[in-house]
XYZ file of C-alpha atoms in Angstrom:
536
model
C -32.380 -61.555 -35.353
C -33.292 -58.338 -36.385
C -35.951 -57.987 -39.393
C -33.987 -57.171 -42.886
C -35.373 -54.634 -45.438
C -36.710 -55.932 -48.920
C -33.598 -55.715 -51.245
C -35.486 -54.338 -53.619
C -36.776 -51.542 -52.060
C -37.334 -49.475 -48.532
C -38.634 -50.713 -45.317
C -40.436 -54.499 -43.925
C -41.227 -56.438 -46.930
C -45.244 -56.616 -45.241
C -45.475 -53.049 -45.881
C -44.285 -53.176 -49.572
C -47.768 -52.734 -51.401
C -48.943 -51.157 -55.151
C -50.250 -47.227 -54.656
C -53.999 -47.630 -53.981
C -55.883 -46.809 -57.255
C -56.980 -43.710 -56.602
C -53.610 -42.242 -56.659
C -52.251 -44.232 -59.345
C -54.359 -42.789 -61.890
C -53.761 -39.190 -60.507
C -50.046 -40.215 -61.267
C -50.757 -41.357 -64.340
C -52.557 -38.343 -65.450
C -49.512 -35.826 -64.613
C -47.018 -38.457 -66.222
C -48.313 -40.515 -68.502
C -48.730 -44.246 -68.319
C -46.165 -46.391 -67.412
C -44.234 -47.757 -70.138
C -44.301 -51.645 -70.359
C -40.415 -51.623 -69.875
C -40.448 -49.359 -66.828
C -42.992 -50.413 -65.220
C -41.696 -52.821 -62.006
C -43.010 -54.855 -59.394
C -41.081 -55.741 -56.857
C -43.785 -56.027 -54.165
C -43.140 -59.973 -54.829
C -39.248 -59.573 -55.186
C -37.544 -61.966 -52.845
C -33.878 -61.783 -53.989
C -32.112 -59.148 -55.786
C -31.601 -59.927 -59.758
C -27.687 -60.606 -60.940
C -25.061 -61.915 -60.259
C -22.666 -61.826 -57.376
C -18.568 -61.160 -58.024
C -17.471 -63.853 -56.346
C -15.715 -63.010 -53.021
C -12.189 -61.726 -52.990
C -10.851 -62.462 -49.748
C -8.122 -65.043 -48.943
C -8.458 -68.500 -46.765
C -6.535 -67.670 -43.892
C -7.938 -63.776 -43.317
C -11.567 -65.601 -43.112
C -10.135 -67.841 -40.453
C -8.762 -65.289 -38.421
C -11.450 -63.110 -38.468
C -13.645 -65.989 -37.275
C -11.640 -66.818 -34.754
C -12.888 -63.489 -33.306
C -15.920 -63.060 -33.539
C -16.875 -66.873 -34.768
C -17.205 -69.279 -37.443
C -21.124 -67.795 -37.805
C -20.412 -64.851 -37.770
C -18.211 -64.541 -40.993
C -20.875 -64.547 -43.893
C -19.376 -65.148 -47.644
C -23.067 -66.576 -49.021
C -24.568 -64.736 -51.779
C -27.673 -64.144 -49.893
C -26.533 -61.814 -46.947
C -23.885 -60.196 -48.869
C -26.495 -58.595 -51.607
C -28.434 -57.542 -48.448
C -25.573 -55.246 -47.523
C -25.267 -53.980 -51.322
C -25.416 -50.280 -51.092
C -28.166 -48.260 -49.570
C -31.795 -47.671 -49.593
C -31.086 -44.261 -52.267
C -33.425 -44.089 -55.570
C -30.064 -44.746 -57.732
C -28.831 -47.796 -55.253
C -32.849 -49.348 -55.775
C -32.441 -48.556 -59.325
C -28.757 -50.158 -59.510
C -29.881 -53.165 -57.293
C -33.424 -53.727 -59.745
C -31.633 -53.577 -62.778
C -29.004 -56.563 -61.659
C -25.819 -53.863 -60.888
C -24.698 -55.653 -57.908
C -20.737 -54.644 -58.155
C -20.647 -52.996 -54.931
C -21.144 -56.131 -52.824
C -18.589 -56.643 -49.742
C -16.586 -59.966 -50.278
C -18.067 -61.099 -46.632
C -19.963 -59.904 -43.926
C -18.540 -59.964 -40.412
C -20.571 -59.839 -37.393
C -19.226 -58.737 -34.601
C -19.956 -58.776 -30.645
C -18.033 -56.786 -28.967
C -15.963 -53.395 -28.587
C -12.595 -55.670 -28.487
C -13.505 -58.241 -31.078
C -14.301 -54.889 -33.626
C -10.923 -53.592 -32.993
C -9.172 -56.679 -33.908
C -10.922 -56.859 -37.108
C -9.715 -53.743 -37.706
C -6.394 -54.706 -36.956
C -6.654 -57.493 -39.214
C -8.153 -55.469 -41.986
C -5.179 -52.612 -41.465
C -2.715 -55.783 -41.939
C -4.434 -57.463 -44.923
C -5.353 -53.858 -46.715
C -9.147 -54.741 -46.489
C -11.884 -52.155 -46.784
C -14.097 -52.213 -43.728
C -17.703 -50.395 -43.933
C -19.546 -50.077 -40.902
C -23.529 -51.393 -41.141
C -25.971 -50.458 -38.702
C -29.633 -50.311 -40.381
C -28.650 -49.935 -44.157
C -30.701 -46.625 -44.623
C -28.559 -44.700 -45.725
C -29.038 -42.700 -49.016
C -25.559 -40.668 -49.624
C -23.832 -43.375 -51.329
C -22.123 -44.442 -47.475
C -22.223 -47.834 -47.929
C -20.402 -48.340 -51.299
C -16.296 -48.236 -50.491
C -13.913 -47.466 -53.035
C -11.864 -50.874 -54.051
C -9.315 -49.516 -55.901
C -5.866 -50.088 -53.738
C -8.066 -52.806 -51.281
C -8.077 -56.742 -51.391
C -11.464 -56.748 -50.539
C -14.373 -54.990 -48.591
C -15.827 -56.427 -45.855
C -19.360 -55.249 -44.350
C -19.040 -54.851 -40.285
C -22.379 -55.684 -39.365
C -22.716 -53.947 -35.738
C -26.302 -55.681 -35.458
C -24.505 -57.691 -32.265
C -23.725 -55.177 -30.408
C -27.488 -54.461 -29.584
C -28.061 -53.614 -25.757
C -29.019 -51.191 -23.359
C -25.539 -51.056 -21.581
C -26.384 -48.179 -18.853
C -29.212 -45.789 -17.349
C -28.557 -43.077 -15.065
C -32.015 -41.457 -13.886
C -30.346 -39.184 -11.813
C -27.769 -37.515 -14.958
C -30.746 -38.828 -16.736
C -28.597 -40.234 -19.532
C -28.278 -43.910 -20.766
C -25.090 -45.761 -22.861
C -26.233 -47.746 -25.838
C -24.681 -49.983 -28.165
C -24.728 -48.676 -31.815
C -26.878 -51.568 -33.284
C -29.978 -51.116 -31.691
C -32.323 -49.833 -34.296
C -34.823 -47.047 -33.378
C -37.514 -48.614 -31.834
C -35.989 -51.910 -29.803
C -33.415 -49.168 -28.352
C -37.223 -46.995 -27.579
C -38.941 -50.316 -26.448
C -35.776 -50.704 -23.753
C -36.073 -47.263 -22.408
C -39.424 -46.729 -22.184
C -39.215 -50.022 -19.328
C -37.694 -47.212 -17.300
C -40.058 -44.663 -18.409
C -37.669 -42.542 -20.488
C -37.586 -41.731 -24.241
C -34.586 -40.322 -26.084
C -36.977 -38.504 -28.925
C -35.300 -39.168 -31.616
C -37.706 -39.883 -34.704
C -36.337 -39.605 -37.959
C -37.735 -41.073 -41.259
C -35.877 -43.912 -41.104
C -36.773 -44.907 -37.230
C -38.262 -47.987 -37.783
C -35.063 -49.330 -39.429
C -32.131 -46.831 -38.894
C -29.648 -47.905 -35.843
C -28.065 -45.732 -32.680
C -24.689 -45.660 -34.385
C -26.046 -44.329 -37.876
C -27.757 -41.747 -36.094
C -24.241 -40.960 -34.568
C -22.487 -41.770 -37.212
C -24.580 -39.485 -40.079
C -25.529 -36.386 -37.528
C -29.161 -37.764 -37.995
C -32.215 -35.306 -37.202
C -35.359 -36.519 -36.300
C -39.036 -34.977 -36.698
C -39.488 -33.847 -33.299
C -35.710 -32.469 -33.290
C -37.845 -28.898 -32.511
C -37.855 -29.766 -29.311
C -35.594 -32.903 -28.643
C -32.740 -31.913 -30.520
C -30.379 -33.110 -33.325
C -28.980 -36.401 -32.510
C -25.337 -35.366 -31.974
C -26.983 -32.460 -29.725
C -27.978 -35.318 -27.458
C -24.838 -37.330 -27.356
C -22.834 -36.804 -24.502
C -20.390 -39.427 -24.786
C -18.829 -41.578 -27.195
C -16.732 -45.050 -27.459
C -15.178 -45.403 -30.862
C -12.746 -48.698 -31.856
C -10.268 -47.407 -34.309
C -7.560 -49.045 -36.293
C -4.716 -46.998 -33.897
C -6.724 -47.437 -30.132
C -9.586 -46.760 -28.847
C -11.138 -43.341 -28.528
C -13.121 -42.517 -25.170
C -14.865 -39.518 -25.014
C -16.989 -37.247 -23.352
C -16.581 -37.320 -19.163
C -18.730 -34.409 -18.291
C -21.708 -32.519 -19.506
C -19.828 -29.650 -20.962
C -15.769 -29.006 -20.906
C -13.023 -26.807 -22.109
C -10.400 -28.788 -22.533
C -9.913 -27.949 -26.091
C -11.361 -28.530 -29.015
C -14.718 -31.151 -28.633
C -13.382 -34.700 -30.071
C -16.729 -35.536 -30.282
C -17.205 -33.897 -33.003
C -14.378 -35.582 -35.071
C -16.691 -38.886 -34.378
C -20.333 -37.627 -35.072
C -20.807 -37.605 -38.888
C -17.874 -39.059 -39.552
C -19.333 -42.008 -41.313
C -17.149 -44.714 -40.273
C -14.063 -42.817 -41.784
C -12.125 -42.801 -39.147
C -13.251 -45.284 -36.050
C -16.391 -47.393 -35.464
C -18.304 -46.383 -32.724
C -19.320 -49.313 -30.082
C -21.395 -47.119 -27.369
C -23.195 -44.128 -27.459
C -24.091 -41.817 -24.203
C -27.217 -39.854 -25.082
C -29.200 -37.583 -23.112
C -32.635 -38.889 -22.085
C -36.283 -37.293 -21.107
C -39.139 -39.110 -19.344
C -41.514 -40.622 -21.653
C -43.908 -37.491 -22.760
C -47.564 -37.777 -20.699
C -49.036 -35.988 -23.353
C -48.745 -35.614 -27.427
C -50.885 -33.336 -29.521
C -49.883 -32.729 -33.492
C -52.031 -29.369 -34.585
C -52.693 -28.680 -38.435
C -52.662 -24.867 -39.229
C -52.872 -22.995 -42.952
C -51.404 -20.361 -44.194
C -52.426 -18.843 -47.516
C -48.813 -19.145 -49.379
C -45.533 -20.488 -48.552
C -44.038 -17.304 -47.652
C -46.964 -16.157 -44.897
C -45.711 -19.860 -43.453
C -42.368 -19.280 -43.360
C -42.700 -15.996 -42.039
C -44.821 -17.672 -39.392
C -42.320 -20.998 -38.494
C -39.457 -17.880 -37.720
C -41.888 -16.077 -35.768
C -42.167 -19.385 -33.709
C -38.927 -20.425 -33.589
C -37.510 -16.801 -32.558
C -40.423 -16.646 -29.705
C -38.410 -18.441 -27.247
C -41.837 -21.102 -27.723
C -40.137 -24.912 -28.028
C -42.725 -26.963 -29.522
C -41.485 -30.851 -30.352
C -42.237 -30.703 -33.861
C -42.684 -27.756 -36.126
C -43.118 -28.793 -40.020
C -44.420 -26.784 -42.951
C -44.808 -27.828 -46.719
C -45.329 -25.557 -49.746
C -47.909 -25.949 -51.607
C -47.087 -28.179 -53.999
C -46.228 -30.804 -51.360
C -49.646 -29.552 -49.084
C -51.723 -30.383 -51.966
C -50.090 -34.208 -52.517
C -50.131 -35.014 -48.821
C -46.939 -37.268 -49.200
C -48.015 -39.202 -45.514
C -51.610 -40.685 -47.308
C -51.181 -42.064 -50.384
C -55.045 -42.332 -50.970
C -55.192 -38.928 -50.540
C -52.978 -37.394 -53.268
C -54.150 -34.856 -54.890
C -56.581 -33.935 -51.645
C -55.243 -31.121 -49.936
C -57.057 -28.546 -48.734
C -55.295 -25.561 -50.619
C -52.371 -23.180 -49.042
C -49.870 -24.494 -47.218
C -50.248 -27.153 -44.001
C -47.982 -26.609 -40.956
C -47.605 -29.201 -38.166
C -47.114 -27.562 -34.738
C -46.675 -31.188 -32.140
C -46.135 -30.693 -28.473
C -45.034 -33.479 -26.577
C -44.236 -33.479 -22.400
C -46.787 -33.271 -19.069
C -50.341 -32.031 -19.658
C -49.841 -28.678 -17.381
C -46.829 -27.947 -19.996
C -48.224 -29.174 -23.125
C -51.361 -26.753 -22.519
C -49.325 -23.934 -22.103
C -47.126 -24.076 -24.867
C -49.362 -25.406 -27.090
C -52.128 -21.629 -26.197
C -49.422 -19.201 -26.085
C -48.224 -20.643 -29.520
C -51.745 -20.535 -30.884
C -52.253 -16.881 -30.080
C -49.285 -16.067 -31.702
C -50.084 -17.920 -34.920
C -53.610 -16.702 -35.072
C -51.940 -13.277 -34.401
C -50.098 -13.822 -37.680
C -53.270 -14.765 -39.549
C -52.875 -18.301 -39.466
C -55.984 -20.486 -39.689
C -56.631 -23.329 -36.707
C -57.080 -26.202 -38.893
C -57.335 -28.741 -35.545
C -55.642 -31.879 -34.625
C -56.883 -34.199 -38.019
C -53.694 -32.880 -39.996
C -51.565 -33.694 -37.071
C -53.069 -36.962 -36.737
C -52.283 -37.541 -40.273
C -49.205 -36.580 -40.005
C -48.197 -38.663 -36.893
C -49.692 -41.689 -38.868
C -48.424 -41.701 -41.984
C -45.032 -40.042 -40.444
C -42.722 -43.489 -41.754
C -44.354 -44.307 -44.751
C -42.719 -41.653 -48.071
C -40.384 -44.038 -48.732
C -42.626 -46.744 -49.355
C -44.253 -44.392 -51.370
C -41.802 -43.632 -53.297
C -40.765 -47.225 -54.122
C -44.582 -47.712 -55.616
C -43.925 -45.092 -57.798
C -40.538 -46.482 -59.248
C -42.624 -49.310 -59.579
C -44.765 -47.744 -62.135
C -41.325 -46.105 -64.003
C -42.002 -42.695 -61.985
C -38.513 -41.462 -60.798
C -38.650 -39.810 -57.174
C -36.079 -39.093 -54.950
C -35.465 -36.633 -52.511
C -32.356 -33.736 -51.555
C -32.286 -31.538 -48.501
C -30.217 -28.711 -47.450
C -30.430 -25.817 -44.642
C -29.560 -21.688 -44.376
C -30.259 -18.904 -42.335
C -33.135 -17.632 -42.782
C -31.981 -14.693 -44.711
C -31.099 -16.846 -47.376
C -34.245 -19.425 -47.369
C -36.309 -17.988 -50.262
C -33.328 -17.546 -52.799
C -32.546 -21.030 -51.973
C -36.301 -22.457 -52.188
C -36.410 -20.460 -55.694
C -32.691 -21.816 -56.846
C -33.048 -25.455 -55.981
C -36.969 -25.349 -57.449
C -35.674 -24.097 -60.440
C -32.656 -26.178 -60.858
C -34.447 -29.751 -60.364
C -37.444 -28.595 -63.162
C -35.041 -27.242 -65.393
C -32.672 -30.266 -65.739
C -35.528 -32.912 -65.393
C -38.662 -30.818 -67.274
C -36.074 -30.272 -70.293
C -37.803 -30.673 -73.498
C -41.178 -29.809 -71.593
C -41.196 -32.999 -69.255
C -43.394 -32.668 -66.651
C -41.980 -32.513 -63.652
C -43.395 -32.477 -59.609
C -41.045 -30.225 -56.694
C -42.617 -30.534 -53.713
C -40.413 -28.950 -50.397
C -41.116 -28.623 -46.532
C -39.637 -26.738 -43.863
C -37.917 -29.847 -42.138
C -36.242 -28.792 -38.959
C -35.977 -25.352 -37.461
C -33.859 -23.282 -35.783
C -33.666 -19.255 -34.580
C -31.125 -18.552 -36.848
C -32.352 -21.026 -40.084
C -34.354 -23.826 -41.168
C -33.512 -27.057 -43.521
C -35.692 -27.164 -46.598
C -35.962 -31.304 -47.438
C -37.108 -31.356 -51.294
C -39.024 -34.241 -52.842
C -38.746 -34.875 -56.312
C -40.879 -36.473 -59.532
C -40.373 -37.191 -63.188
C -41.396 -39.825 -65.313
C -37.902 -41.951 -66.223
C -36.480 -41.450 -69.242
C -32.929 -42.912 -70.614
C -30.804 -44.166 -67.909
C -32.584 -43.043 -64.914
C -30.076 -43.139 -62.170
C -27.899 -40.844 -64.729
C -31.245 -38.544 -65.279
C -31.057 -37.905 -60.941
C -27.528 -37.658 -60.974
C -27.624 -35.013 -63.711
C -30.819 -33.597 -61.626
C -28.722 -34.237 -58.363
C -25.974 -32.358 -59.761
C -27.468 -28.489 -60.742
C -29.069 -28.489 -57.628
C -26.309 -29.098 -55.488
C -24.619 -26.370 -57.479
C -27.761 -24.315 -56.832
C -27.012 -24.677 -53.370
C -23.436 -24.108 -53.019
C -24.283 -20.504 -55.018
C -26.852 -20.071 -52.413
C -24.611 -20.278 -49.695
C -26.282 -23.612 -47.829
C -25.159 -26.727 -46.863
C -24.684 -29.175 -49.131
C -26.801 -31.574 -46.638
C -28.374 -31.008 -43.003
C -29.132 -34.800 -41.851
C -28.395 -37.152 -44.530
C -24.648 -36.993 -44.204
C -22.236 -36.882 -47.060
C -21.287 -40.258 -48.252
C -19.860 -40.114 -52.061
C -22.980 -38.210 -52.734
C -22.095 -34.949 -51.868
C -18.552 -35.363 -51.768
C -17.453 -33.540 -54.893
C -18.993 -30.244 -52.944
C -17.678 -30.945 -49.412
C -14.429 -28.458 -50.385
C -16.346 -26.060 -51.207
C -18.320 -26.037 -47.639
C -15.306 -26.318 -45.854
C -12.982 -25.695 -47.989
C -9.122 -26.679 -49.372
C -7.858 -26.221 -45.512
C -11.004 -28.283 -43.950
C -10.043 -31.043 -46.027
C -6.742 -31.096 -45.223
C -7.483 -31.340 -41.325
C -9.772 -34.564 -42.439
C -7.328 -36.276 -44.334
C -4.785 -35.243 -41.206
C -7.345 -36.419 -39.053
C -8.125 -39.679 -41.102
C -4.345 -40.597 -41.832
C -3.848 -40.494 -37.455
C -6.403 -42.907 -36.798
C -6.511 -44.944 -40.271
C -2.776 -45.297 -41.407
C -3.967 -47.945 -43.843
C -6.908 -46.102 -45.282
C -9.342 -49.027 -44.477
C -12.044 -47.378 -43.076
C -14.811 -46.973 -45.483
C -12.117 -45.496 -48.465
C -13.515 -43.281 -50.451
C -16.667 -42.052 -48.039
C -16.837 -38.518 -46.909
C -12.671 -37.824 -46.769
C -11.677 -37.611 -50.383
C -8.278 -39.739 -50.938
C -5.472 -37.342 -51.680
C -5.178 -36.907 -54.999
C -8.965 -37.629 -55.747
């Protein structure tokens, strides 16, 4: 059984621990103390406060859908269904810790294969139930709260059966996995045949194959890996009208990429059973380098440099300097940077390659004025690379509200959106002279653009998920003026749906509703999540 996250907050309950000392009274000297009624520990937190609607769904659809996939495997108890309440978003912890459990599915279903998933859809189709598709609960876009207006119920597809290592082909070097391995069993698997698929996101430790699929994920060594969907080369997906079965060659031209239709879809409109990635060997070498640059700008100027080189290294990172001189990856070290900015240059692969890449990119950022600052930041870094959110839920703990946005552009439009976005989040949560923290980093990187991933701090005041969503709201507005994406990795959800015309506008969303109404006559899938309903 796979290891749940605290309800309460991110991540393995053993890791959930009070900020070290040190950095709680650095926090308390840029926001004040906590207020007695803010402040919140939920390090000892076993269940989630509230109570439970109770569930919605008839007698006789909870027998059929266990005579798929099993009497035990058709959850209705209070305990599992608050665990698949929402996501693992500041305003769903916030919701969850103050007792607002009104998103809760009616049951959970669990189950364990690509034919048993298909009937429940068919079932859900026939009964008009909501169905949302779990894999590791990480999400933080608001993808795991369906809309139940229209629906006699919502039930949570827990994919966390579906959990093996179906295929490896070492001479395609690819391998077919089920969507509910989470990051590191589906590692552990490969790595028995010396491969790696190099996928490291944030939420690694708990996220699953199919969210990454699912959300377009983008891990921290996607420099030199890739994007997620970039590796996916094939796709099984179980929707209400058939099954979809894509992807029979390394590259085609028979028409448009269905793929595509699948990866960031969010369970809209199928649920994907396997996933085909592309695979590497498992890298002989790693080495993370720390380098400074005097401002944010000299860095920038020196990530394009890199990226436009034709030089690939694994992971390329840089933080301005509010976020340099926090170091978000040590907490006991907040407030202990080193001054400028701190880039993270990793190369990952055999020695004879690593050594090569790893001088030529050296002269070229010493060329640019850069300063060597060794292998300490990058060890750091690789360290502490998991461990923000945890972070951040120690500071909600003491009534600090953090959260974080990110976005992407070409790099002709990076500094007006660094400025906009800055500017936007202190305006709207500094008002009345508030202070207010906006850290950024250069997340991912590209020759034509980068994504800027923007971390955020206020003390709480009023209603605090209202306070983000007012926050939330100028600075997606900020970026739709800039010309970005309204989101590079963390996938739209309800989040960022009231912007999603405006990306792809009036005629894109008609193609997604055309696409959603061929697959999902009834509307079941996930209602309300990325597609808005017509007339919404």
């Amino acid at each position: 059984m796979t290891l749940e996250m605290h309800p309460l907050r991110w991540g393995d309950p053993a890791h959930a621990t009070a900020l070290p000392d040190g950095a709680r009274a650095l926090v308390e000297a840029v926001f004040g103390p906590a207020p007695a009624t803010s402040a919140h520990d939920a390090t000892s937190e076993t269940e989630l406060p509230g109570a439970l609607p109770p569930p919605g769904l008839s007698a006789s659809l909870l027998s059929s859908l266990a005579e798929v996939v099993g009497e035990q495997h058709v959850r209705t108890d209070d305990e599992i269904r608050r665990l698949r309440t929402r996501g693992k978003s500041t305003a769903d912890l916030l919701r969850a810790r103050a007792g607002d459990l009104d998103d809760a599915p009616d049951a959970v279903v669990r189950p364990g294969s690509h034919d048993e998933v298909a009937e429940v859809l068919r079932l859900a189709g026939s009964h008009r139930v909501a169905v949302v598709p779990f894999g590791g609960g990480t999400c933080v876009t608001g993808g795991l709260a369906a809309r139940r207006e229209g629906f006699a119920g919502v039930v949570s597809l827990d994919l966390g059966r579906l959990d093996s290592l179906v295929d490896v082909d070492r001479t395609s070097m690819t391998a077919t996995l089920q969507p509910g391995l989470r990051g590191p069993r589906a590692e552990a698997l490969l790595a028995e045949h010396g491969l790696t698929i190099g996928h490291f996101p944030q939420s690694f430790e708990h996220a699953s194959i199919g969210g990454f699929a699912a959300t377009r994920s983008s891990g921290q060594a996607s420099a030199g890996y890739g994007r997620f969907d970039a590796l996916v080369v094939g796709l099984t997906v179980a929707t209400p009208t058939g099954t979809l079965r894509l992807g029979t060659a390394p590259a085609n031209a028979a028409g448009p990429d269905l793929r595509q239709l699948v990866l960031g879809s969010e369970g809209a409109f199928g649920v994907i059973t396997e996933v085909k990635v592309r695979v590497r060997a498992v890298p002989e070498v790693k080495v993370y380098d720390g380098w400074r640059w005097a401002s944010f700008g000299d860095g920038l100027a020196a990530v394009r440099a890199l990226a436009q080189s034709g030089l690939r290294p694994t992971v390329l990172r840089l933080s301005d300097e509010a976020e340099s001189a926090v170091n978000l990856a040590d907490p006991d070290s907040i407030g202990g940077g080193a001054g400028g900015c701190l880039m993270i240059v990793g190369y990952e692969g055999a020695a004879g390659r690593v050594d090569a890449e790893r001088a030529a990119a050296t002269a070229l950022l010493e060329g640019l004025g850069g300063t060597n600052a060794g292998e300490e930041p990058g060890r750091a870094w690789e360290h502490g690379r998991f461990a923000a959110p945890y972070l951040r839920d120690s500071l909600l703990d003491l009534g600090v509200l953090v959260e974080t946005l990110e976005t992407a552009t070409f790099w002709s439009g990076v500094d007006r959106l660094y400025a906009d976005v800055k500017a936007a989040l202190e305006r709207v949560l500094g008002d009345g002279g508030a202070p207010v923290l906006v850290l950024c980093h250069v997340s991912h990187v590209y020759e034509t653009g980068c994504s800027l991933y923007f971390t955020v701090a206020a003390r709480q005041a009023g209603d605090p998920v209202e306070q983000w969503l007012a926050a939330k709201t100028a600075a997606s507005d900020a970026i739709v003026a800039a010309g970005a994406t309204i989101t590079h990795h963390h996938a739209v959800g309800t989040d960022h749906q009231p912007w999603l015309s405006d990306e792809i506008g009036e005629v894109g969303v008609r193609v997604l509703r055309a696409v959603k109404a061929e697959l999902d006559p009834a509307g079941v899938l996930n209602p309300g999540v990325l597609v808005p309903l017509d007339g919404a």
